[in-house]
């Protein structure tokens, strides 16, 4: 039975600790409780994106300090993946500031990057914008484990954040990814002026996908100067805890990722997110274009909470 709007909203409105009890129970039932996956991001093609996503520093519609850069070479990317693996990451996610994948040399290069990362024994994930069934199949053949494509917000709120594509475009791409047998990584962002109902509806759409996404990143907006959302007030860390707990209850088997926005919250709030069901963080000093906590800080967070990083696959 799909989740109803009322059901999801009732969950959100529960006292926080009662929601956390449910989230903890779901977490303990489905996951090793003391393990966190470290995942490293790399922007392989930065800036100059034709889409107008209001949150994004890489959109060519906004005047930010991010300048369009050339696409990285396969060797540069694999060197970076090797460093990430040596530092303890088990998943490597490569992002390109594209509206969609276009067939040609750039896509061939991405396929080689995917094959190279897989060859190192890491999970490989990419986020490249929209794609076709055929392109998804080629990524799968190259060894891709996961494709990240976020719903970002509710269907309703989507149009006030992005005008250059629709929520249905997003769902169509996720369907292509699924058909190709690649696992789905899809989540969203809080702090973009959305209502509580928007947050609930975004999670409900994700949770009602069949099958549910294997991976759900929850981002807090990084308000970047020059973007239309530059002046958004900071997210209340307890809202982030609540969103993670919601994701854990609604999608008990998914890996829930405490994603962008960690530099703005205390380590205590991050620890609460990890207690609420997050079992992955981005690791390394940079996300795609914005800062992330220092690796040492994250290792200290794991040490002080008694959590361990997921070991590399044999
Ligand atoms: N262009 C591709 C796309 O939009 O799917 C891939 C890259 S895009 C940067 C990946 C995701 O990063 C977005 O869907 C969004 O959720 C997240 N993101 C981008 N800018 C962000 C920001 N300022 N704060 C939080 N999350 C952000
Ligand atoms: C996701 O949900 N968050 C990551 C990953 N998927 C690709 C990206 C966060 C980007 C934050 C803004 C930046 O660094 O440019
Ligand atoms: Fe482009 Fe992705 Fe940024 Fe949107 S989120 S502007 S599609 S890079």
Coordinates of C-alpha atoms and ligand atoms in Angstrom, one line a residue:
X1 CA 0.0 0.0 0.0
X2 CA 1.5 3.4 -1.0
X3 CA 1.9 5.9 1.8
X4 CA -0.9 8.5 2.0
X5 CA -0.3 12.2 2.4
X6 CA -1.9 12.2 5.8
X7 CA 0.1 9.2 7.0
X8 CA 3.4 10.9 6.2
X9 CA 2.4 14.2 7.7
X10 CA 1.3 12.5 10.9
X11 CA 4.8 10.9 11.1
X12 CA 6.4 14.4 10.7
X13 CA 4.2 15.8 13.4
X14 CA 5.1 13.2 16.0
X15 CA 7.1 14.4 19.0
X16 CA 10.7 14.2 17.8
X17 CA 11.8 11.5 20.3
X18 CA 8.9 9.3 19.4
X19 CA 9.8 9.7 15.7
X20 CA 13.4 8.9 16.7
X21 CA 12.3 5.7 18.5
X22 CA 10.7 4.5 15.2
X23 CA 13.7 5.5 13.2
X24 CA 16.1 3.8 15.5
X25 CA 14.1 0.6 15.4
X26 CA 14.0 0.6 11.6
X27 CA 17.7 1.3 11.5
X28 CA 18.6 -1.5 13.9
X29 CA 16.3 -4.0 12.1
X30 CA 17.9 -3.4 8.7
X31 CA 21.5 -2.2 9.1
X32 CA 24.6 -2.8 11.0
X33 CA 24.1 -0.2 13.7
X34 CA 27.6 1.1 14.1
X35 CA 28.7 1.4 10.5
X36 CA 28.8 4.5 8.3
X37 CA 29.8 4.5 4.6
X38 CA 32.3 7.1 3.7
X39 CA 31.6 8.3 0.2
X40 CA 33.8 10.8 -1.8
X41 CA 32.5 13.3 -4.4
X42 CA 34.3 14.7 -7.3
X43 CA 33.1 17.2 -9.8
X44 CA 34.4 15.9 -13.2
X45 CA 32.8 18.7 -15.2
X46 CA 32.3 21.9 -13.2
X47 CA 30.1 24.9 -14.0
X48 CA 28.4 26.4 -17.0
X49 CA 25.2 24.4 -16.6
X50 CA 22.3 25.4 -18.8
X51 CA 19.7 24.5 -16.1
X52 CA 18.4 27.2 -13.7
X53 CA 18.2 25.3 -10.4
X54 CA 17.9 28.1 -7.9
X55 CA 20.1 26.4 -5.3
X56 CA 23.0 25.6 -7.6
X57 CA 26.3 27.5 -7.8
X58 CA 27.0 25.8 -11.2
X59 CA 24.1 27.1 -13.1
X60 CA 25.1 29.6 -15.9
X61 CA 22.0 31.5 -15.0
X62 CA 23.5 32.7 -11.7
X63 CA 26.6 34.9 -11.1
X64 CA 28.6 32.9 -8.6
X65 CA 32.3 32.5 -8.2
X66 CA 32.2 29.1 -9.8
X67 CA 33.7 29.4 -13.3
X68 CA 33.1 26.8 -16.0
X69 CA 36.0 24.4 -16.2
X70 CA 37.2 21.8 -18.7
X71 CA 36.2 18.2 -18.1
X72 CA 38.8 16.3 -16.1
X73 CA 40.8 13.5 -17.7
X74 CA 40.2 9.9 -16.8
X75 CA 43.7 9.7 -15.2
X76 CA 43.0 12.7 -12.9
X77 CA 39.8 11.2 -11.8
X78 CA 41.2 7.8 -11.1
X79 CA 44.1 9.4 -9.1
X80 CA 41.5 11.1 -7.1
X81 CA 39.5 8.0 -6.6
X82 CA 42.6 6.1 -5.4
X83 CA 43.3 8.8 -2.8
X84 CA 39.7 8.6 -1.6
X85 CA 40.0 4.8 -1.3
X86 CA 43.3 5.1 0.6
X87 CA 41.6 7.6 3.0
X88 CA 38.8 5.1 3.7
X89 CA 36.0 5.8 1.2
X90 CA 34.2 2.9 -0.3
X91 CA 32.0 4.8 -2.8
X92 CA 33.1 7.4 -5.3
X93 CA 30.6 9.7 -6.9
X94 CA 31.3 11.7 -10.0
X95 CA 29.2 14.7 -10.9
X96 CA 28.9 16.7 -14.1
X97 CA 27.1 20.0 -14.5
X98 CA 25.1 18.9 -17.4
X99 CA 21.4 19.2 -18.2
X100 CA 21.5 15.8 -19.8
X101 CA 24.0 13.2 -21.1
X102 CA 24.9 13.7 -24.8
X103 CA 26.4 10.8 -26.8
X104 CA 30.0 11.5 -27.8
X105 CA 33.5 11.8 -26.4
X106 CA 32.5 13.3 -23.0
X107 CA 30.2 10.4 -22.3
X108 CA 32.8 7.9 -23.5
X109 CA 35.1 9.5 -21.0
X110 CA 32.6 9.1 -18.2
X111 CA 32.2 5.4 -19.1
X112 CA 36.0 5.0 -18.8
X113 CA 36.0 6.7 -15.4
X114 CA 33.2 4.4 -14.2
X115 CA 35.1 1.3 -15.4
X116 CA 38.3 2.6 -13.7
X117 CA 36.6 3.3 -10.4
X118 CA 35.0 -0.2 -10.4
X119 CA 38.4 -1.7 -11.2
X120 CA 39.7 -0.2 -7.9
X121 CA 37.0 -2.1 -6.0
X122 CA 34.9 0.9 -5.0
X123 CA 31.2 1.5 -5.6
X124 CA 30.8 3.8 -8.5
X125 CA 28.1 6.5 -8.7
X126 CA 27.6 9.3 -11.2
X127 CA 25.2 12.2 -11.5
X128 CA 25.0 13.6 -15.0
X129 CA 21.5 15.0 -15.4
X130 CA 18.9 13.4 -17.6
X131 CA 19.6 10.3 -19.7
X132 CA 18.0 7.8 -22.1
X133 CA 17.5 4.1 -21.7
X134 CA 20.3 3.4 -24.0
X135 CA 22.8 5.6 -22.1
X136 CA 21.7 4.1 -18.9
X137 CA 22.4 0.6 -20.3
X138 CA 25.9 1.7 -21.4
X139 CA 26.6 3.0 -17.9
X140 CA 25.4 -0.3 -16.5
X141 CA 27.7 -2.2 -18.9
X142 CA 30.6 0.0 -17.8
X143 CA 30.0 -1.3 -14.2
X144 CA 28.0 1.6 -12.7
X145 CA 26.5 0.8 -9.3
X146 CA 24.3 3.8 -8.7
X147 CA 22.9 6.9 -10.4
X148 CA 22.2 10.0 -8.4
X149 CA 19.3 12.1 -9.5
X150 CA 17.5 14.0 -6.8
X151 CA 13.8 15.0 -6.7
X152 CA 15.1 17.9 -4.6
X153 CA 11.6 19.0 -3.3
X154 CA 7.9 18.3 -3.8
X155 CA 6.2 18.4 -7.2
X156 CA 4.4 21.5 -6.0
X157 CA 7.5 23.4 -4.9
X158 CA 9.6 22.2 -7.8
X159 CA 8.4 24.9 -10.2
X160 CA 9.5 27.7 -7.9
X161 CA 13.0 26.2 -7.8
X162 CA 13.6 25.1 -11.4
X163 CA 12.0 26.3 -14.6
X164 CA 14.1 24.6 -17.2
X165 CA 12.8 21.1 -16.5
X166 CA 9.9 19.4 -14.7
X167 CA 9.4 17.0 -11.9
X168 CA 8.1 14.5 -14.4
X169 CA 11.4 14.7 -16.3
X170 CA 13.1 13.8 -13.1
X171 CA 10.8 10.8 -12.5
X172 CA 11.4 9.6 -16.2
X173 CA 15.1 9.6 -15.7
X174 CA 14.8 7.6 -12.5
X175 CA 12.7 5.1 -14.4
X176 CA 15.4 4.7 -17.1
X177 CA 18.0 4.2 -14.4
X178 CA 15.8 1.5 -12.8
X179 CA 15.1 -0.2 -16.1
X180 CA 18.9 -0.5 -16.8
X181 CA 19.4 -2.3 -13.5
X182 CA 21.4 0.5 -11.9
X183 CA 20.5 1.3 -8.3
X184 CA 18.7 4.6 -7.6
X185 CA 20.2 7.3 -5.5
X186 CA 17.6 10.1 -5.0
X187 CA 16.8 12.5 -2.3
X188 CA 16.5 16.2 -1.8
X189 CA 17.3 19.5 -0.1
X190 CA 15.7 21.3 2.8
X191 CA 16.0 25.0 3.5
X192 CA 14.8 26.2 0.1
X193 CA 11.7 28.0 1.5
X194 CA 9.5 24.8 1.3
X195 CA 6.7 24.1 3.7
X196 CA 6.5 21.1 5.9
X197 CA 4.0 19.6 3.5
X198 CA 6.5 20.0 0.7
X199 CA 9.1 18.1 2.7
X200 CA 6.6 15.3 3.4
X201 CA 5.5 15.1 -0.2
X202 CA 9.0 14.8 -1.4
X203 CA 9.7 11.9 1.0
X204 CA 6.4 10.3 0.1
X205 CA 7.1 10.4 -3.6
X206 CA 10.5 8.7 -3.0
X207 CA 9.0 6.1 -0.6
X208 CA 6.2 5.3 -3.0
X209 CA 8.6 4.4 -5.8
X210 CA 8.6 0.7 -6.6
X211 CA 11.1 -0.4 -5.7
X212 CA 12.2 2.3 -3.2
X213 CA 15.6 4.0 -3.9
X214 CA 18.6 2.1 -2.5
X215 CA 20.1 5.5 -1.5
X216 CA 18.6 8.7 -0.2
X217 CA 20.7 11.8 0.2
X218 CA 19.3 14.4 2.5
X219 CA 20.9 17.8 1.9
X220 CA 20.6 21.0 3.8
X221 CA 20.8 24.0 1.4
X222 CA 24.3 25.4 1.1
X223 CA 23.3 29.0 0.5
X224 CA 25.8 30.2 -2.1
X225 CA 26.2 34.0 -2.8
X226 CA 25.0 34.8 -6.3
X227 CA 22.3 32.2 -6.4
X228 CA 18.6 33.2 -5.9
X229 CA 18.6 31.3 -2.6
X230 CA 21.7 33.1 -1.2
X231 CA 19.7 34.8 1.5
X232 CA 17.7 31.8 2.8
X233 CA 17.9 31.5 6.6
X234 CA 19.9 28.5 7.8
X235 CA 18.2 25.2 8.3
X236 CA 17.3 24.3 11.9
X237 CA 19.5 21.3 12.6
X238 CA 16.6 19.5 14.3
X239 CA 14.7 19.7 11.0
X240 CA 17.6 17.9 9.4
X241 CA 17.4 15.2 12.2
X242 CA 13.7 14.9 11.6
X243 CA 14.1 14.5 7.8
X244 CA 16.6 11.8 8.3
X245 CA 14.5 10.0 10.8
X246 CA 11.5 10.3 8.4
X247 CA 13.6 8.9 5.5
X248 CA 14.7 6.0 7.7
X249 CA 11.2 5.1 8.8
X250 CA 9.7 5.4 5.3
X251 CA 12.6 3.7 3.5
X252 CA 14.0 1.3 6.1
X253 CA 16.3 -0.5 3.8
X254 CA 17.8 2.5 2.0
X255 CA 21.2 4.0 2.8
X256 CA 20.3 7.4 4.1
X257 CA 23.0 9.9 3.4
X258 CA 23.7 13.0 5.6
X259 CA 24.8 15.1 2.6
X260 CA 25.4 18.8 2.0
X261 CA 25.2 21.3 4.8
X262 CA 27.3 19.6 7.5
X263 CA 29.8 22.5 7.8
X264 CA 26.9 24.7 9.1
X265 CA 25.9 22.3 11.9
X266 CA 27.6 21.2 15.1
X267 CA 29.1 17.7 15.5
X268 CA 26.4 17.0 18.1
X269 CA 23.7 17.7 15.6
X270 CA 25.6 15.5 13.1
X271 CA 25.8 12.7 15.7
X272 CA 22.0 13.0 16.2
X273 CA 21.5 12.6 12.4
X274 CA 23.6 9.4 12.5
X275 CA 21.6 8.2 15.5
X276 CA 18.4 9.0 13.5
X277 CA 19.3 6.6 10.7
X278 CA 21.9 8.3 8.5
X279 CA 24.5 5.7 7.6
X280 CA 26.6 7.6 5.1
X281 CA 28.5 10.9 4.9
X282 CA 30.4 12.6 2.2
X283 CA 34.0 12.4 3.2
X284 CA 36.8 14.8 2.0
X285 CA 37.2 18.5 2.2
X286 CA 35.0 19.3 -0.8
X287 CA 31.6 18.4 -2.0
X288 CA 31.3 19.4 -5.7
X289 CA 32.1 23.1 -5.4
X290 CA 31.5 23.9 -1.8
X291 CA 33.4 23.0 1.4
X292 CA 32.7 19.9 3.5
X293 CA 34.2 19.1 6.9
X294 CA 37.9 18.2 7.1
X295 CA 38.5 14.5 7.0
X296 CA 40.2 14.7 10.4
X297 CA 37.0 16.2 11.9
X298 CA 34.9 13.3 10.5
X299 CA 37.3 10.7 11.7
X300 CA 37.1 12.3 15.2
X301 CA 33.3 12.3 14.9
X302 CA 33.3 8.6 14.2
X303 CA 35.8 7.9 16.9
X304 CA 33.9 9.9 19.6
X305 CA 30.6 8.2 18.7
X306 CA 32.1 4.7 18.4
X307 CA 31.0 4.4 14.8
X308 CA 33.2 2.7 12.3
X309 CA 33.7 3.3 8.6
X310 CA 32.4 0.6 6.3
X311 CA 35.3 -1.6 5.4
X312 CA 36.4 -1.9 1.8
X313 CA 35.0 -4.8 -0.1
X314 CA 37.3 -7.8 -0.3
Ligands
LIG1 N1 23.5 18.2 -12.9 C1 23.1 17.0 -12.3 C2 21.7 17.1 -11.7 O1 21.2 18.1 -11.4 O2 21.1 16.0 -11.4 C3 24.1 16.5 -11.3 C4 24.8 17.5 -10.3 S1 23.8 18.3 -9.1 C5 25.0 19.4 -8.5 C6 23.4 17.1 -7.9 C7 22.6 17.6 -6.7 O3 23.4 18.4 -5.8 C8 21.4 18.4 -6.9 O4 20.3 17.6 -7.3 C9 21.1 19.0 -5.6 O5 20.2 18.1 -4.8 C10 22.5 19.0 -4.9 N2 22.9 20.4 -4.7 C11 23.4 21.3 -5.6 N3 23.6 22.5 -5.1 C12 23.3 22.4 -3.8 C13 23.4 23.3 -2.7 N4 23.8 24.6 -2.9 N5 23.0 22.9 -1.5 C14 22.6 21.6 -1.3 N6 22.5 20.7 -2.3 C15 22.9 21.1 -3.5
LIG2 C1 23.6 15.0 -3.3 O1 22.4 14.8 -3.0 N1 24.4 15.9 -2.8 C2 25.7 15.9 -3.4 C3 25.6 14.7 -4.4 N2 24.2 14.3 -4.3 C4 26.0 14.8 -5.8 C5 26.0 17.2 -4.1 C6 26.0 18.3 -3.1 C7 26.4 19.5 -3.8 C8 26.5 20.7 -2.9 C9 26.9 22.0 -3.6 C10 28.2 22.0 -4.2 O2 29.2 21.5 -3.6 O3 28.4 22.4 -5.4
LIG3 FE1 23.0 22.0 -13.5 FE2 22.7 20.0 -11.7 FE3 23.3 22.5 -10.9 FE4 20.9 22.0 -11.8 S1 21.8 21.1 -10.0 S2 22.2 23.8 -12.3 S3 21.3 20.5 -13.4 S4 24.5 21.1 -12.1

